[in-house]
CSV table of C-alpha atoms in Angstrom, one decimal:
chain,number,residue,atom,x,y,z
T,1,GLN,CA,-89.8,-27.3,-6.4
T,2,LYS,CA,-87.0,-29.4,-8.1
T,3,GLU,CA,-87.9,-32.8,-9.1
T,4,VAL,CA,-85.1,-34.4,-7.3
T,5,GLU,CA,-83.4,-32.6,-4.3
T,6,GLN,CA,-80.1,-33.2,-2.5
T,7,ASN,CA,-78.3,-31.2,0.0
T,8,SER,CA,-75.2,-29.9,-2.0
T,9,GLY,CA,-72.9,-30.2,0.9
T,10,PRO,CA,-70.1,-30.6,1.3
T,11,LEU,CA,-70.4,-33.2,3.8
T,12,SER,CA,-67.2,-34.0,5.6
T,13,VAL,CA,-66.8,-37.3,7.7
T,14,PRO,CA,-63.7,-38.8,9.3
T,15,GLU,CA,-62.4,-41.9,7.9
T,16,GLY,CA,-64.2,-45.0,9.4
T,17,ALA,CA,-67.3,-43.0,10.1
T,18,ILE,CA,-70.7,-43.4,8.5
T,19,ALA,CA,-71.7,-41.0,5.7
T,20,SER,CA,-75.3,-40.4,5.3
T,21,LEU,CA,-76.7,-38.8,2.1
T,22,ASN,CA,-80.3,-38.0,1.5
T,23,CYS,CA,-82.6,-37.2,-1.4
T,24,THR,CA,-86.2,-36.3,-1.8
T,25,TYR,CA,-88.2,-36.5,-5.1
T,26,SER,CA,-91.5,-34.9,-6.2
T,27,ASP,CA,-93.1,-37.4,-8.6
T,28,ARG,CA,-95.0,-39.9,-6.4
T,29,GLY,CA,-95.3,-42.3,-9.3
T,30,SER,CA,-91.6,-43.0,-9.6
T,31,GLN,CA,-90.6,-46.6,-9.4
T,32,SER,CA,-86.8,-46.7,-9.7
T,33,PHE,CA,-84.2,-45.0,-7.7
T,34,PHE,CA,-80.5,-44.9,-8.1
T,35,TRP,CA,-77.4,-43.7,-6.5
T,36,TYR,CA,-74.4,-42.7,-8.8
T,37,ARG,CA,-70.9,-41.7,-7.7
T,38,GLN,CA,-68.9,-39.2,-9.7
T,39,TYR,CA,-65.3,-38.5,-9.1
T,40,SER,CA,-64.0,-35.0,-10.3
T,41,GLY,CA,-63.5,-35.1,-14.0
T,42,LYS,CA,-65.0,-38.5,-14.6
T,43,SER,CA,-68.5,-39.7,-15.6
T,44,PRO,CA,-71.1,-41.0,-13.1
T,45,GLU,CA,-70.9,-44.5,-12.0
T,46,LEU,CA,-73.9,-46.5,-10.8
T,47,ILE,CA,-73.3,-47.8,-7.3
T,48,MET,CA,-76.9,-48.7,-6.0
T,49,SER,CA,-80.4,-49.1,-7.4
T,50,ILE,CA,-83.4,-49.7,-5.3
T,51,TYR,CA,-86.9,-50.4,-6.4
T,52,SER,CA,-89.1,-51.3,-3.2
T,53,ASN,CA,-89.5,-49.8,0.3
T,54,GLY,CA,-86.9,-50.7,2.7
T,55,ASP,CA,-83.2,-51.3,2.8
T,56,LYS,CA,-80.9,-52.6,0.2
T,57,GLU,CA,-77.3,-53.5,1.2
T,58,ASP,CA,-74.3,-54.1,-1.0
T,59,GLY,CA,-71.0,-54.2,0.9
T,60,ARG,CA,-70.4,-51.0,2.7
T,61,PHE,CA,-73.3,-49.2,1.0
T,62,THR,CA,-77.0,-49.3,2.2
T,63,ALA,CA,-79.7,-47.6,0.2
T,64,GLN,CA,-83.0,-46.9,2.0
T,65,LEU,CA,-86.3,-46.1,0.2
T,66,ASN,CA,-89.5,-44.6,1.7
T,67,LYS,CA,-92.0,-44.0,-1.1
T,68,ALA,CA,-94.6,-42.6,1.4
T,69,SER,CA,-92.3,-39.9,2.4
T,70,GLN,CA,-90.7,-39.8,-1.1
T,71,TYR,CA,-87.4,-40.2,0.4
T,72,VAL,CA,-84.2,-41.9,-0.7
T,73,SER,CA,-81.0,-42.3,1.3
T,74,LEU,CA,-77.5,-43.8,1.0
T,75,LEU,CA,-75.4,-44.8,4.0
T,76,ILE,CA,-71.7,-45.5,3.4
T,77,ARG,CA,-70.2,-47.5,6.4
T,78,ASP,CA,-66.5,-47.3,7.2
T,79,SER,CA,-66.0,-44.4,5.0
T,80,GLN,CA,-62.6,-44.3,3.2
T,81,PRO,CA,-60.8,-41.4,1.7
T,82,SER,CA,-61.4,-43.0,-1.8
T,83,ASP,CA,-65.2,-42.6,-1.2
T,84,SER,CA,-64.6,-38.6,-1.5
T,85,ALA,CA,-66.7,-37.8,-4.6
T,86,THR,CA,-70.1,-36.3,-5.6
T,87,TYR,CA,-73.1,-38.7,-5.0
T,88,LEU,CA,-76.0,-38.2,-7.4
T,89,CYS,CA,-79.4,-39.4,-6.5
T,90,ALA,CA,-81.4,-40.2,-9.6
T,91,VAL,CA,-85.2,-41.2,-10.3
T,92,PHE,CA,-86.6,-42.8,-13.2
T,93,HIS,CA,-89.9,-41.4,-14.5
T,94,THR,CA,-91.7,-44.4,-15.8
T,95,GLY,CA,-94.1,-42.6,-17.9
T,96,GLY,CA,-91.6,-40.2,-19.4
T,97,PHE,CA,-88.7,-42.6,-20.2
T,98,LYS,CA,-86.2,-40.3,-18.4
T,99,THR,CA,-83.9,-40.5,-15.4
T,100,ILE,CA,-83.9,-37.2,-13.5
T,101,PHE,CA,-80.8,-36.4,-11.3
T,102,GLY,CA,-80.4,-34.4,-8.3
T,103,ALA,CA,-77.7,-31.8,-8.2
T,104,GLY,CA,-75.4,-34.0,-6.1
T,105,THR,CA,-73.9,-34.0,-2.7
T,106,ARG,CA,-70.2,-33.6,-2.3
T,107,LEU,CA,-68.6,-35.9,0.3
T,108,PHE,CA,-65.2,-35.5,1.8
T,109,VAL,CA,-63.8,-38.3,3.9
T,110,LYS,CA,-60.8,-37.0,6.1
T,111,ALA,CA,-58.0,-39.4,6.8
W,1,LYS,CA,-68.2,-56.5,-22.7
W,2,ALA,CA,-67.5,-53.0,-24.0
W,3,GLY,CA,-69.0,-50.1,-22.1
W,4,VAL,CA,-70.5,-46.9,-23.6
W,5,THR,CA,-68.3,-45.1,-26.0
W,6,GLN,CA,-68.6,-41.5,-26.7
W,7,THR,CA,-66.5,-39.6,-29.4
W,8,PRO,CA,-64.8,-37.2,-29.4
W,9,ARG,CA,-63.6,-36.8,-25.8
W,10,TYR,CA,-62.7,-33.1,-26.4
W,11,LEU,CA,-63.9,-30.4,-28.7
W,12,ILE,CA,-63.2,-26.8,-29.1
W,13,LYS,CA,-65.6,-24.8,-31.3
W,14,THR,CA,-66.3,-21.2,-32.1
W,15,ARG,CA,-69.6,-19.5,-31.6
W,16,GLY,CA,-71.8,-19.9,-34.4
W,17,GLN,CA,-70.5,-23.2,-35.5
W,18,GLN,CA,-72.2,-26.5,-35.2
W,19,VAL,CA,-71.0,-29.9,-33.6
W,20,THR,CA,-71.9,-33.5,-33.8
W,21,LEU,CA,-71.2,-35.9,-30.8
W,22,SER,CA,-71.6,-39.6,-31.2
W,23,CYS,CA,-72.4,-42.3,-28.6
W,24,SER,CA,-72.2,-46.1,-29.0
W,25,PRO,CA,-74.2,-47.9,-26.3
W,26,ILE,CA,-73.4,-51.2,-24.5
W,27,SER,CA,-74.0,-54.1,-26.9
W,28,GLY,CA,-77.7,-55.1,-26.5
W,29,HIS,CA,-78.8,-51.8,-25.0
W,30,ARG,CA,-81.5,-50.1,-27.2
W,31,SER,CA,-82.0,-47.0,-25.2
W,32,VAL,CA,-79.7,-44.0,-25.2
W,33,SER,CA,-80.1,-40.8,-23.2
W,34,TRP,CA,-78.1,-37.6,-23.4
W,35,TYR,CA,-77.5,-35.2,-20.7
W,36,GLN,CA,-75.6,-31.8,-20.4
W,37,GLN,CA,-73.6,-31.4,-17.2
W,38,THR,CA,-72.4,-27.9,-16.1
W,39,PRO,CA,-71.1,-26.8,-12.6
W,40,GLY,CA,-74.0,-24.6,-12.0
W,41,GLN,CA,-77.0,-26.8,-13.3
W,42,GLY,CA,-75.8,-30.3,-12.7
W,43,LEU,CA,-77.0,-33.1,-15.0
W,44,GLN,CA,-79.7,-31.9,-17.3
W,45,PHE,CA,-81.8,-34.3,-19.4
W,46,LEU,CA,-81.6,-33.5,-23.2
W,47,PHE,CA,-83.4,-36.5,-24.9
W,48,GLU,CA,-84.0,-40.2,-25.0
W,49,TYR,CA,-84.0,-42.6,-27.9
W,50,PHE,CA,-85.2,-46.2,-28.2
W,51,SER,CA,-85.2,-48.1,-31.4
W,52,GLU,CA,-84.6,-45.0,-33.4
W,53,THR,CA,-87.5,-43.0,-31.8
W,54,GLN,CA,-87.2,-40.1,-29.6
W,55,ARG,CA,-89.4,-40.9,-26.6
W,56,ASN,CA,-88.8,-37.7,-24.5
W,57,LYS,CA,-87.1,-34.4,-24.8
W,58,GLY,CA,-85.9,-32.1,-22.1
W,59,ASN,CA,-86.3,-28.3,-21.8
W,60,PHE,CA,-83.6,-27.3,-24.4
W,61,PRO,CA,-83.8,-25.0,-27.5
W,62,GLY,CA,-84.4,-26.5,-30.9
W,63,ARG,CA,-80.6,-26.0,-31.6
W,64,PHE,CA,-80.1,-29.3,-29.8
W,65,SER,CA,-81.2,-32.3,-31.8
W,66,GLY,CA,-80.4,-36.0,-31.9
W,67,ARG,CA,-81.0,-39.2,-33.7
W,68,GLN,CA,-80.5,-42.9,-33.2
W,69,PHE,CA,-79.4,-45.4,-35.9
W,70,SER,CA,-80.7,-48.9,-36.4
W,71,ASN,CA,-77.6,-50.3,-34.6
W,72,SER,CA,-78.7,-48.2,-31.5
W,73,ARG,CA,-75.6,-45.8,-32.0
W,74,SER,CA,-76.8,-42.2,-31.4
W,75,GLU,CA,-75.6,-38.9,-32.3
W,76,MET,CA,-76.6,-35.4,-31.0
W,77,ASN,CA,-76.1,-32.1,-32.9
W,78,VAL,CA,-75.9,-28.6,-31.6
W,79,SER,CA,-76.2,-25.8,-34.2
W,80,THR,CA,-75.3,-22.1,-33.9
W,81,LEU,CA,-73.2,-22.7,-30.8
W,82,GLU,CA,-73.3,-20.3,-27.9
W,83,LEU,CA,-70.8,-19.7,-25.1
W,84,GLY,CA,-73.2,-21.2,-22.7
W,85,ASP,CA,-73.2,-24.4,-24.5
W,86,SER,CA,-69.8,-25.3,-23.0
W,87,ALA,CA,-70.3,-28.3,-20.9
W,88,LEU,CA,-69.7,-31.9,-20.5
W,89,TYR,CA,-72.1,-34.0,-22.7
W,90,LEU,CA,-73.0,-37.4,-21.3
W,91,CYS,CA,-74.7,-40.2,-22.9
W,92,ALA,CA,-76.2,-43.2,-21.0
W,93,SER,CA,-77.4,-46.4,-22.2
W,94,THR,CA,-80.0,-48.8,-20.8
W,95,THR,CA,-81.7,-51.9,-22.2
W,96,GLY,CA,-84.8,-49.9,-22.8
W,97,GLY,CA,-86.9,-52.6,-21.3
W,98,GLY,CA,-87.8,-53.1,-17.6
W,99,ASN,CA,-84.2,-52.6,-16.4
W,100,THR,CA,-83.7,-48.9,-16.1
W,101,GLU,CA,-80.2,-48.9,-14.8
W,102,ALA,CA,-78.2,-46.5,-16.9
W,103,PHE,CA,-74.5,-46.8,-17.6
W,104,PHE,CA,-72.6,-43.7,-18.7
W,105,GLY,CA,-69.9,-43.0,-21.3
W,106,GLN,CA,-66.8,-41.0,-20.5
W,107,GLY,CA,-68.5,-37.7,-22.0
W,108,THR,CA,-67.5,-35.2,-24.5
W,109,ARG,CA,-66.1,-32.0,-23.1
W,110,LEU,CA,-67.3,-29.2,-25.5
W,111,THR,CA,-65.7,-25.8,-25.1
W,112,VAL,CA,-67.1,-23.0,-27.1
W,113,VAL,CA,-65.0,-19.9,-27.7
């Protein structure tokens, strides 16, 4: 079992729709969770961090965390073609001083 | 405030050679992590340094090594290069304290021929 799992996609949504990206993790003791966006040929860019159960909203982005289910999600409202990228879920291992990344989900937003 | 700086941006090396990559973290950040990114494997953790000490190491052969200097700048070295080492090498910096948000440099694209 991979430590951080994501559906590789591609996920295709029409412009203006809600894109839903999901991630599960295996280490129950993980405390910090992140979503990164990576455009083709570029380095990952941090877009959201979440540390406690529930929802966290930032503009068009909402991160959701359920530690009991070991599940993290990212919702992108009013999706734009510029949101087309690979979205990486990341989990920080408190005891191991390392952040583990999922393989990423490719999102395509069709104009 | 300057971001994370990686040099060089591109490298072409021959099998058997060695290479050294450099990473300067965000000012005030004391932790530097290195990752290898390939299309098939995604982002793989190499190692993490904090205050010149390696705190964790990923599952890579001993040909991959690193170090951190007193100014928090870090280098990673790959010896006896193999074709499979061709990848984007990324470094990320964090404060190293309770804030674990990591910020990436632009990466070094290494091609081994």
